[in-house]
Tab-separated table of C-alpha atoms and ligand atoms in Angstrom:
chain	number	residue	atom	x	y	z
A	29	UNK	CA	116.210	74.483	101.974
A	30	UNK	CA	118.601	77.367	101.739
A	31	UNK	CA	117.689	80.255	104.132
A	32	UNK	CA	120.477	82.508	102.931
A	33	UNK	CA	120.034	85.267	100.399
A	34	UNK	CA	122.393	85.088	97.425
A	35	UNK	CA	124.992	87.803	97.005
A	36	UNK	CA	122.896	89.442	94.334
A	37	UNK	CA	119.779	89.368	96.508
A	38	UNK	CA	121.772	90.912	99.446
A	39	UNK	CA	122.926	93.589	97.098
A	40	UNK	CA	119.456	94.414	95.866
A	41	UNK	CA	118.198	94.582	99.433
A	42	UNK	CA	121.072	96.811	100.494
A	43	UNK	CA	120.700	99.146	97.470
A	44	UNK	CA	116.949	99.442	98.041
A	45	UNK	CA	117.585	100.213	101.744
A	46	UNK	CA	120.004	102.993	100.784
A	47	UNK	CA	117.528	104.362	98.207
A	48	UNK	CA	114.676	104.271	100.766
A	49	UNK	CA	116.645	106.015	103.477
A	50	UNK	CA	117.769	108.758	101.109
A	51	UNK	CA	114.529	109.277	99.132
A	52	UNK	CA	111.574	107.940	101.152
A	53	UNK	CA	112.363	108.614	104.783
A	54	UNK	CA	112.434	112.425	104.312
A	55	UNK	CA	108.980	112.521	102.655
A	56	UNK	CA	107.014	109.662	104.268
A	57	UNK	CA	105.479	111.758	107.015
A	58	UNK	CA	104.582	114.537	104.622
A	59	UNK	CA	102.798	112.026	102.225
A	60	UNK	CA	100.886	110.751	105.177
A	61	UNK	CA	99.853	114.223	106.223
A	62	UNK	CA	98.906	115.526	102.810
A	63	UNK	CA	97.925	112.399	100.908
A	64	UNK	CA	100.214	113.501	98.095
A	65	UNK	CA	101.248	110.964	95.404
A	66	UNK	CA	105.102	110.735	95.333
A	67	UNK	CA	105.541	111.121	91.557
A	68	UNK	CA	109.176	112.115	91.865
A	69	UNK	CA	110.032	108.928	93.764
A	70	UNK	CA	108.325	106.695	91.253
A	71	UNK	CA	110.289	108.449	88.512
A	72	UNK	CA	113.522	107.776	90.356
A	73	UNK	CA	112.552	104.124	90.799
A	74	UNK	CA	111.958	103.985	87.027
A	75	UNK	CA	115.367	105.619	86.332
A	76	UNK	CA	117.013	102.897	88.490
A	77	UNK	CA	115.193	100.146	86.552
A	78	UNK	CA	113.040	98.989	89.480
A	79	UNK	CA	109.631	99.135	87.744
A	80	UNK	CA	110.113	95.878	85.790
A	81	UNK	CA	112.391	94.186	88.289
A	82	UNK	CA	111.113	90.522	87.929
A	83	UNK	CA	110.506	90.581	84.180
A	84	UNK	CA	112.818	89.516	81.371
A	85	UNK	CA	115.033	92.114	79.646
A	86	UNK	CA	113.234	91.435	76.352
A	87	UNK	CA	110.164	93.040	77.957
A	88	UNK	CA	112.018	95.957	79.463
A	89	UNK	CA	112.695	94.396	82.828
A	90	UNK	CA	115.890	93.424	84.532
A	91	UNK	CA	115.288	89.713	84.817
A	92	UNK	CA	115.783	89.556	88.615
A	93	UNK	CA	114.152	86.639	90.505
A	94	UNK	CA	110.832	87.019	92.282
A	95	UNK	CA	112.437	86.988	95.727
A	96	UNK	CA	114.572	89.997	94.814
A	97	UNK	CA	111.519	91.890	93.853
A	98	UNK	CA	109.954	90.946	97.225
A	99	UNK	CA	112.965	92.263	99.008
A	100	UNK	CA	112.528	95.614	97.253
A	101	UNK	CA	108.854	95.772	98.352
A	102	UNK	CA	109.951	95.054	101.943
A	103	UNK	CA	112.690	97.654	102.069
A	104	UNK	CA	110.571	100.370	100.375
A	105	UNK	CA	107.704	99.641	102.773
A	106	UNK	CA	110.081	99.803	105.733
A	107	UNK	CA	110.549	103.501	104.971
A	108	UNK	CA	107.235	104.312	103.249
A	109	UNK	CA	104.359	101.872	103.080
A	110	UNK	CA	102.619	104.067	100.460
A	111	UNK	CA	105.487	103.777	98.075
A	112	UNK	CA	105.716	100.063	98.751
A	113	UNK	CA	102.109	99.449	97.511
A	114	UNK	CA	102.252	101.976	94.628
A	115	UNK	CA	105.298	99.897	93.398
A	116	UNK	CA	103.820	96.446	94.172
A	117	UNK	CA	100.442	97.140	92.589
A	118	UNK	CA	102.220	98.233	89.427
A	119	UNK	CA	104.819	95.474	89.305
A	120	UNK	CA	102.763	92.570	90.447
A	121	UNK	CA	98.998	93.214	89.921
A	122	UNK	CA	99.248	95.139	86.663
A	123	UNK	CA	102.392	93.776	84.930
A	124	UNK	CA	101.951	90.124	85.893
A	125	UNK	CA	98.627	89.322	84.051
A	126	UNK	CA	99.970	90.843	80.834
A	127	UNK	CA	103.222	88.942	81.137
A	128	UNK	CA	101.671	85.654	82.097
A	129	UNK	CA	98.541	85.524	79.951
A	130	UNK	CA	98.628	88.459	77.508
A	131	UNK	CA	99.322	88.247	73.726
A	132	UNK	CA	102.699	89.266	72.291
A	133	UNK	CA	100.993	92.416	70.926
A	134	UNK	CA	99.834	93.392	74.426
A	135	UNK	CA	103.283	92.735	75.857
A	136	UNK	CA	104.969	94.923	73.273
A	137	UNK	CA	102.342	97.708	73.570
A	138	UNK	CA	101.908	97.733	77.377
A	139	UNK	CA	104.293	95.532	79.286
A	140	UNK	CA	107.443	96.989	77.777
A	141	UNK	CA	106.712	100.661	78.676
A	142	UNK	CA	105.378	99.489	82.074
A	143	UNK	CA	108.545	97.629	82.858
A	144	UNK	CA	110.648	100.570	81.713
A	145	UNK	CA	108.647	102.766	84.099
A	146	UNK	CA	107.277	104.904	81.290
A	147	UNK	CA	103.703	103.852	82.174
A	148	UNK	CA	102.273	103.085	85.616
A	149	UNK	CA	99.784	100.240	86.087
A	150	UNK	CA	96.764	99.457	88.255
A	151	UNK	CA	94.421	96.462	88.733
A	152	UNK	CA	90.614	96.723	89.106
A	153	UNK	CA	88.354	93.909	90.137
A	154	UNK	CA	86.681	95.331	93.257
A	155	UNK	CA	83.214	96.869	92.970
A	156	UNK	CA	80.850	98.074	95.637
A	157	UNK	CA	79.132	94.671	95.631
A	158	UNK	CA	82.273	92.582	94.832
A	159	UNK	CA	84.863	92.733	97.582
A	160	UNK	CA	85.561	89.435	99.356
A	161	UNK	CA	83.093	87.777	96.945
A	162	UNK	CA	85.272	88.552	93.933
A	163	UNK	CA	83.046	86.586	91.592
A	164	UNK	CA	80.172	89.069	92.101
A	165	UNK	CA	81.569	91.557	89.519
A	166	UNK	CA	78.751	93.483	87.652
A	167	UNK	CA	80.898	95.657	85.337
A	168	UNK	CA	80.163	94.478	81.724
A	169	UNK	CA	82.226	94.242	78.598
A	170	UNK	CA	79.995	93.760	75.550
A	171	UNK	CA	81.477	92.799	72.163
A	172	UNK	CA	80.369	95.008	69.323
A	173	UNK	CA	82.253	94.593	66.019
A	174	UNK	CA	85.884	94.555	66.884
A	175	UNK	CA	85.525	96.444	70.136
A	176	UNK	CA	84.356	95.740	73.709
A	177	UNK	CA	82.155	98.320	75.305
A	178	UNK	CA	82.783	98.701	79.081
A	179	UNK	CA	80.086	99.799	81.526
A	180	UNK	CA	80.168	99.800	85.325
A	181	UNK	CA	81.967	101.170	88.368
A	182	UNK	CA	85.105	99.868	90.206
A	183	UNK	CA	86.054	101.102	93.637
A	184	UNK	CA	89.027	101.118	96.030
A	185	UNK	CA	91.496	100.972	93.122
A	186	UNK	CA	95.182	101.457	94.096
A	187	UNK	CA	97.020	103.834	91.728
A	188	UNK	CA	93.515	105.058	90.509
A	189	UNK	CA	93.936	108.464	88.791
A	190	UNK	CA	97.698	108.221	88.498
A	191	UNK	CA	98.027	104.970	86.487
A	192	UNK	CA	98.250	105.062	82.667
A	193	UNK	CA	97.237	101.360	82.221
A	194	UNK	CA	94.471	99.532	84.080
A	195	UNK	CA	93.689	95.805	84.104
A	196	UNK	CA	89.875	95.568	84.318
A	197	UNK	CA	87.912	92.476	85.203
A	198	UNK	CA	84.419	92.573	83.587
A	199	UNK	CA	81.568	90.271	82.599
A	200	UNK	CA	81.621	89.238	78.921
A	201	UNK	CA	78.929	86.632	79.427
A	202	UNK	CA	76.699	87.419	82.470
A	203	UNK	CA	74.638	84.169	81.909
A	204	UNK	CA	77.540	81.975	83.070
A	205	UNK	CA	78.553	83.855	86.253
A	206	UNK	CA	82.225	83.441	87.305
A	207	UNK	CA	83.045	81.709	83.988
A	208	UNK	CA	81.809	84.760	82.147
A	209	UNK	CA	84.420	87.091	83.572
A	210	UNK	CA	87.249	88.342	81.363
A	211	UNK	CA	90.342	90.540	81.842
A	212	UNK	CA	91.226	93.594	79.743
A	213	UNK	CA	94.034	96.081	79.346
A	214	UNK	CA	92.513	99.542	79.359
A	215	UNK	CA	94.276	102.884	78.580
A	216	UNK	CA	93.552	105.691	81.079
A	217	UNK	CA	92.819	108.294	78.448
A	218	UNK	CA	89.911	106.557	76.597
A	219	UNK	CA	86.630	108.424	76.203
A	220	UNK	CA	84.032	106.976	78.562
A	221	UNK	CA	86.632	106.268	81.265
A	222	UNK	CA	86.472	108.675	84.276
A	223	UNK	CA	88.071	108.702	87.698
A	224	UNK	CA	85.438	108.971	90.428
A	225	UNK	CA	85.747	109.529	94.202
A	226	UNK	CA	89.212	109.795	95.746
A	227	UNK	CA	89.206	107.948	99.063
A	228	UNK	CA	90.552	109.558	102.297
A	229	UNK	CA	92.191	106.676	104.018
A	230	UNK	CA	93.370	105.844	107.568
A	231	UNK	CA	96.883	104.806	106.351
A	232	UNK	CA	99.048	104.481	103.230
A	233	UNK	CA	97.831	107.897	102.449
A	234	UNK	CA	100.381	108.701	99.706
A	235	UNK	CA	98.958	105.838	97.646
A	236	UNK	CA	96.007	106.995	95.594
A	237	UNK	CA	92.734	104.956	96.004
A	238	UNK	CA	89.834	105.907	93.699
A	239	UNK	CA	86.683	104.845	91.877
A	240	UNK	CA	86.811	104.071	88.171
A	241	UNK	CA	83.645	104.807	86.149
A	242	UNK	CA	83.023	103.312	82.708
A	243	UNK	CA	80.253	104.677	80.547
A	244	UNK	CA	80.240	103.073	77.043
A	245	UNK	CA	84.011	103.044	77.080
A	246	UNK	CA	85.207	101.353	73.800
A	247	UNK	CA	88.365	99.249	73.928
A	248	UNK	CA	89.897	97.218	71.135
A	249	UNK	CA	88.967	93.504	71.062
A	250	UNK	CA	92.710	92.758	70.992
A	251	UNK	CA	93.024	94.151	74.552
A	252	UNK	CA	91.494	91.106	76.104
A	253	UNK	CA	94.046	89.156	78.218
A	254	UNK	CA	93.870	85.494	77.303
A	255	UNK	CA	90.514	84.032	76.201
A	256	UNK	CA	87.043	85.338	77.118
A	257	UNK	CA	85.788	83.728	80.315
A	258	UNK	CA	89.314	83.353	81.853
A	259	UNK	CA	89.125	86.511	83.954
A	260	UNK	CA	88.429	85.040	87.355
A	261	UNK	CA	91.385	82.591	87.085
A	262	UNK	CA	93.607	85.369	85.831
A	263	UNK	CA	92.481	87.557	88.827
A	264	UNK	CA	93.035	84.757	91.346
A	265	UNK	CA	96.417	83.800	89.868
A	266	UNK	CA	97.437	87.488	90.022
A	267	UNK	CA	96.383	87.880	93.624
A	268	UNK	CA	98.357	84.780	94.602
A	269	UNK	CA	101.597	86.664	93.700
A	270	UNK	CA	100.311	90.040	94.925
A	271	UNK	CA	99.671	88.598	98.341
A	272	UNK	CA	103.319	87.829	98.753
A	273	UNK	CA	103.938	91.505	98.062
A	274	UNK	CA	101.518	92.519	100.811
A	275	UNK	CA	103.251	90.071	103.132
A	276	UNK	CA	106.567	91.753	102.344
A	277	UNK	CA	104.964	95.202	102.843
A	278	UNK	CA	103.778	94.020	106.342
A	279	UNK	CA	107.269	92.697	107.204
A	280	UNK	CA	108.816	96.122	106.134
A	281	UNK	CA	106.321	98.073	108.231
A	282	UNK	CA	106.839	95.755	111.242
A	283	UNK	CA	110.618	96.026	110.981
A	284	UNK	CA	110.364	99.822	110.970
A	285	UNK	CA	108.192	99.687	114.137
A	286	UNK	CA	110.719	97.408	115.864
A	287	UNK	CA	113.579	99.751	114.780
A	288	UNK	CA	111.692	102.644	116.373
A	289	UNK	CA	110.843	100.772	119.468
A	290	UNK	CA	114.448	99.672	120.065
A	291	UNK	CA	115.743	103.230	119.586
A	292	UNK	CA	113.110	104.714	121.912
A	293	UNK	CA	113.651	102.023	124.588
A	294	UNK	CA	117.405	102.728	124.664
A	295	UNK	CA	116.888	106.496	124.949
A	296	UNK	CA	113.897	106.800	127.211
A	297	UNK	CA	114.912	106.940	130.900
A	298	UNK	CA	112.388	106.193	133.611
A	299	UNK	CA	113.121	105.232	137.235
A	300	UNK	CA	116.747	106.189	136.707
A	301	UNK	CA	117.584	103.884	133.774
A	302	UNK	CA	116.671	103.351	130.022
A	303	UNK	CA	113.408	101.471	129.762
A	304	UNK	CA	115.342	98.928	127.603
A	305	UNK	CA	116.771	97.600	130.935
A	306	UNK	CA	113.284	96.602	132.145
A	307	UNK	CA	112.150	93.044	131.604
A	308	UNK	CA	108.602	94.119	130.573
A	309	UNK	CA	110.085	95.986	127.649
A	310	UNK	CA	112.679	93.332	126.776
A	311	UNK	CA	109.978	90.697	126.532
A	312	UNK	CA	107.851	92.840	124.195
A	313	UNK	CA	110.900	93.422	121.995
A	314	UNK	CA	111.642	89.698	121.929
A	315	UNK	CA	108.111	88.847	120.861
A	316	UNK	CA	108.133	91.526	118.235
A	317	UNK	CA	111.494	90.307	116.744
A	318	UNK	CA	110.226	86.733	116.718
A	319	UNK	CA	106.992	87.577	114.949
A	320	UNK	CA	108.856	89.504	112.282
A	321	UNK	CA	111.429	86.730	111.724
A	322	UNK	CA	108.610	84.125	111.289
A	323	UNK	CA	106.695	86.400	108.988
A	324	UNK	CA	109.811	87.101	106.911
A	325	UNK	CA	110.635	83.449	106.508
A	326	UNK	CA	107.087	82.607	105.439
A	327	UNK	CA	107.199	85.442	102.960
A	328	UNK	CA	110.652	84.498	101.449
A	329	UNK	CA	109.551	80.853	101.196
A	330	UNK	CA	106.401	81.743	99.333
A	331	UNK	CA	108.355	84.023	97.019
A	332	UNK	CA	110.948	81.300	96.443
A	333	UNK	CA	108.255	78.772	95.489
A	334	UNK	CA	106.671	81.285	93.014
A	335	UNK	CA	110.106	82.065	91.581
A	336	UNK	CA	110.701	78.358	91.047
A	337	UNK	CA	107.311	77.970	89.293
A	338	UNK	CA	106.104	75.604	92.051
A	339	UNK	CA	102.602	75.693	93.640
A	340	UNK	CA	102.427	78.490	96.108
A	341	UNK	CA	98.772	79.576	96.544
A	342	UNK	CA	98.459	78.235	100.113
A	343	UNK	CA	101.966	79.481	101.155
A	344	UNK	CA	101.235	82.991	99.728
A	345	UNK	CA	98.039	83.165	101.835
A	346	UNK	CA	99.856	81.844	104.885
A	347	UNK	CA	102.554	84.518	104.477
A	348	UNK	CA	100.039	87.282	103.982
A	349	UNK	CA	97.858	86.176	106.900
A	350	UNK	CA	100.788	85.784	109.317
A	351	UNK	CA	102.696	88.849	108.213
A	352	UNK	CA	99.650	91.150	108.291
A	353	UNK	CA	98.745	90.058	111.793
A	354	UNK	CA	102.388	90.225	112.915
A	355	UNK	CA	102.576	93.826	111.643
A	356	UNK	CA	99.437	94.628	113.593
A	357	UNK	CA	100.861	93.040	116.781
A	358	UNK	CA	104.324	94.628	116.413
A	359	UNK	CA	103.074	98.110	115.698
A	360	UNK	CA	100.720	97.907	118.644
A	361	UNK	CA	103.587	96.897	120.909
A	362	UNK	CA	105.773	99.596	119.511
A	363	UNK	CA	103.207	102.174	120.497
A	364	UNK	CA	102.963	100.584	123.974
A	365	UNK	CA	106.752	100.877	124.442
A	366	UNK	CA	106.536	104.556	123.461
A	367	UNK	CA	103.779	105.125	126.029
A	368	UNK	CA	101.890	108.346	125.480
A	369	UNK	CA	104.485	109.501	122.947
A	370	UNK	CA	103.290	106.659	120.618
A	371	UNK	CA	99.904	108.286	120.425
A	372	UNK	CA	101.360	111.558	119.134
A	373	UNK	CA	101.779	112.210	115.394
A	374	UNK	CA	105.383	113.487	115.929
A	375	UNK	CA	106.391	109.836	116.512
A	376	UNK	CA	106.681	107.491	113.542
A	377	UNK	CA	105.049	104.517	115.204
A	378	UNK	CA	101.679	106.385	115.117
A	379	UNK	CA	101.782	106.271	111.282
A	380	UNK	CA	103.125	102.714	111.153
A	381	UNK	CA	100.200	101.434	113.287
A	382	UNK	CA	97.725	103.067	110.791
A	383	UNK	CA	99.645	101.850	107.715
A	384	UNK	CA	99.880	98.250	109.044
A	385	UNK	CA	96.120	97.813	109.241
A	386	UNK	CA	95.567	97.692	105.461
A	387	UNK	CA	97.766	94.532	105.198
A	388	UNK	CA	95.039	92.412	106.714
A	389	UNK	CA	92.377	93.924	104.453
A	390	UNK	CA	93.450	94.363	100.793
A	391	UNK	CA	94.286	91.570	98.315
A	392	UNK	CA	91.958	89.414	100.391
A	393	UNK	CA	91.160	89.927	104.088
A	394	UNK	CA	92.694	87.665	106.722
A	395	UNK	CA	89.426	85.778	106.627
A	396	UNK	CA	89.892	85.112	102.856
A	397	UNK	CA	93.400	83.930	103.457
A	398	UNK	CA	91.993	81.458	106.123
A	399	UNK	CA	89.370	80.269	103.580
A	400	UNK	CA	92.136	79.517	100.999
A	401	UNK	CA	94.427	77.835	103.590
A	402	UNK	CA	91.705	75.722	105.141
A	403	UNK	CA	90.374	74.763	101.659
A	404	UNK	CA	93.874	73.475	100.915
A	405	UNK	CA	94.259	71.716	104.189
A	406	UNK	CA	90.859	69.963	103.881
A	407	UNK	CA	91.255	68.978	100.186
B	20	CAA	N1	94.382	80.332	90.762
B	20	CAA	C1	93.693	79.970	89.598
B	20	CAA	N2	92.338	79.706	89.618
B	20	CAA	C2	91.706	79.797	90.768
B	20	CAA	C3	92.434	80.160	92.005
B	20	CAA	C4	93.768	80.466	91.919
B	20	CAA	N3	94.424	80.789	92.991
B	20	CAA	N4	91.475	80.141	92.943
B	20	CAA	C5	90.362	79.750	92.476
B	20	CAA	N5	90.492	79.547	91.133
B	20	CAA	C6	89.429	79.135	90.181
B	20	CAA	C7	88.805	77.818	90.706
B	20	CAA	O1	89.550	76.710	90.264
B	20	CAA	C8	87.469	77.816	90.059
B	20	CAA	O2	87.489	77.425	88.702
B	20	CAA	P1	86.451	76.390	88.156
B	20	CAA	O3	85.127	77.057	88.290
B	20	CAA	O4	86.877	76.227	86.739
B	20	CAA	O5	86.580	75.180	88.996
B	20	CAA	C9	87.086	79.308	90.100
B	20	CAA	O6	88.321	80.015	90.174
B	20	CAA	C10	86.165	79.682	91.308
B	20	CAA	O7	86.862	79.275	92.475
B	20	CAA	P2	86.173	79.282	93.922
B	20	CAA	O8	84.881	78.525	93.787
B	20	CAA	O9	87.179	78.921	94.938
B	20	CAA	O10	85.830	80.863	94.039
B	20	CAA	P3	84.992	81.582	95.129
B	20	CAA	O11	83.950	82.438	94.458
B	20	CAA	O12	84.526	80.694	96.237
B	20	CAA	O13	86.092	82.652	95.738
B	20	CAA	C11	87.784	83.427	97.168
B	20	CAA	C12	87.138	82.310	96.486
B	20	CAA	C13	89.154	82.949	97.539
B	20	CAA	C14	87.061	83.951	98.368
B	20	CAA	C15	87.953	84.675	96.184
B	20	CAA	O14	86.688	85.184	95.902
B	20	CAA	C16	88.912	85.747	96.689
B	20	CAA	O15	90.079	85.654	96.531
B	20	CAA	N6	88.261	86.840	97.286
B	20	CAA	C17	89.089	88.024	97.774
B	20	CAA	C18	89.214	88.971	96.653
B	20	CAA	C19	90.447	89.779	96.790
B	20	CAA	O16	91.473	89.323	97.152
B	20	CAA	N7	90.254	91.041	96.417
B	20	CAA	C20	91.343	91.911	96.402
B	20	CAA	C21	91.065	93.115	95.582
B	20	CAA	S1	92.506	93.827	94.769
B	20	CAA	C22	93.302	94.621	95.905
B	20	CAA	O17	92.978	94.650	97.090
B	20	CAA	C23	94.534	95.299	95.406
B	20	CAA	C24	94.985	96.483	96.045
B	20	CAA	O18	94.230	97.346	96.439
B	20	CAA	C25	96.435	96.651	96.136
């Protein structure tokens, strides 16, 4: 196995870092404070051809490999975890199902403008009663003539209210349970489609999270992704890739926390010398760096497998599980190194600690990742 990034991957990582330092670092704290959606940053990412990074040029992408895309998520998240997930939810959760399972008509109509950054995407499976139990969806899509009629409520939807295109998982045949779920592409401006409650979150506050409400919302029959009844498999296959993105987000947040902790430890003088000279601090930094490196390797390995079209479900869950818990650990230690200063909002680690928490919750909790990994180990 080659552990080195290619020259092109190094360049993408470096360019993203420069972009993030220039465009995200100056606004990240303000986004956190106000909960503002960074429309101007997403526009810049579109201008630089980032929004369709891992998709072929014929669909408006740049044809980069999946690991390159993951490097972008890591470096964006290192400066602003909100921007990291706005980008990843669009690129991976919304674009992927259309690219992988959608008709050519859907690709031309939706994927091309999404990859060009002209339209932003979101993905909606979660409902008040369907969180970890993803098969418990109650939202219905009833075929009438050549249209499906959507009814129901989705919740906790990333990019809700700012996306132009939504992937919706709904029941087309309630009688057969999970095999009766289907996936649809839905335009934001359709009659009968409303944005409900905007959530006030603990972290990633620049990323918008809302309810979606469908009341007799009519969508063309042609907007179904794949065949009726394939929705659960499409959702699970999409989450497999999305989880590598969350792992990369966690690695980026953890790296930022380590960067801050190292800087602080070198500057902060107690008992006559910088605290970096104390073994207690050195050992914390060593553990933090080791956790990050392990998380990064798991993440890059899962991304490489996906990029090579090899099975990667278990590896994606391992990467997300480990990286999310590593981010939690690293951010906690970064605050500890800062002492009381780490508890004050003027210091970046306070935000990083709150941002890190979501990584072990969305796209499947750590418990879900353990279910998937143990299922694979016991098979
Ligand atoms: N790929 C393709 N198909 C898959 C699959 C995969 N990775 N995993 C399961 N399936 C198929 C199975 O083969 C099975 O098909 P058959 O019935 O034909 O055999 C079917 O799906 C049902 O599988 P399970 O019995 O394993 O399903 P389950 O109901 O026990 O659920 C679970 C398993 C892993 C817990 C799943 O419910 C799950 O992933 N839950 C977490 C949901 C989640 O991640 N939500 C995230 C919301 S989106 C989000 O967070 C995004 C954001 O904000 C950014």
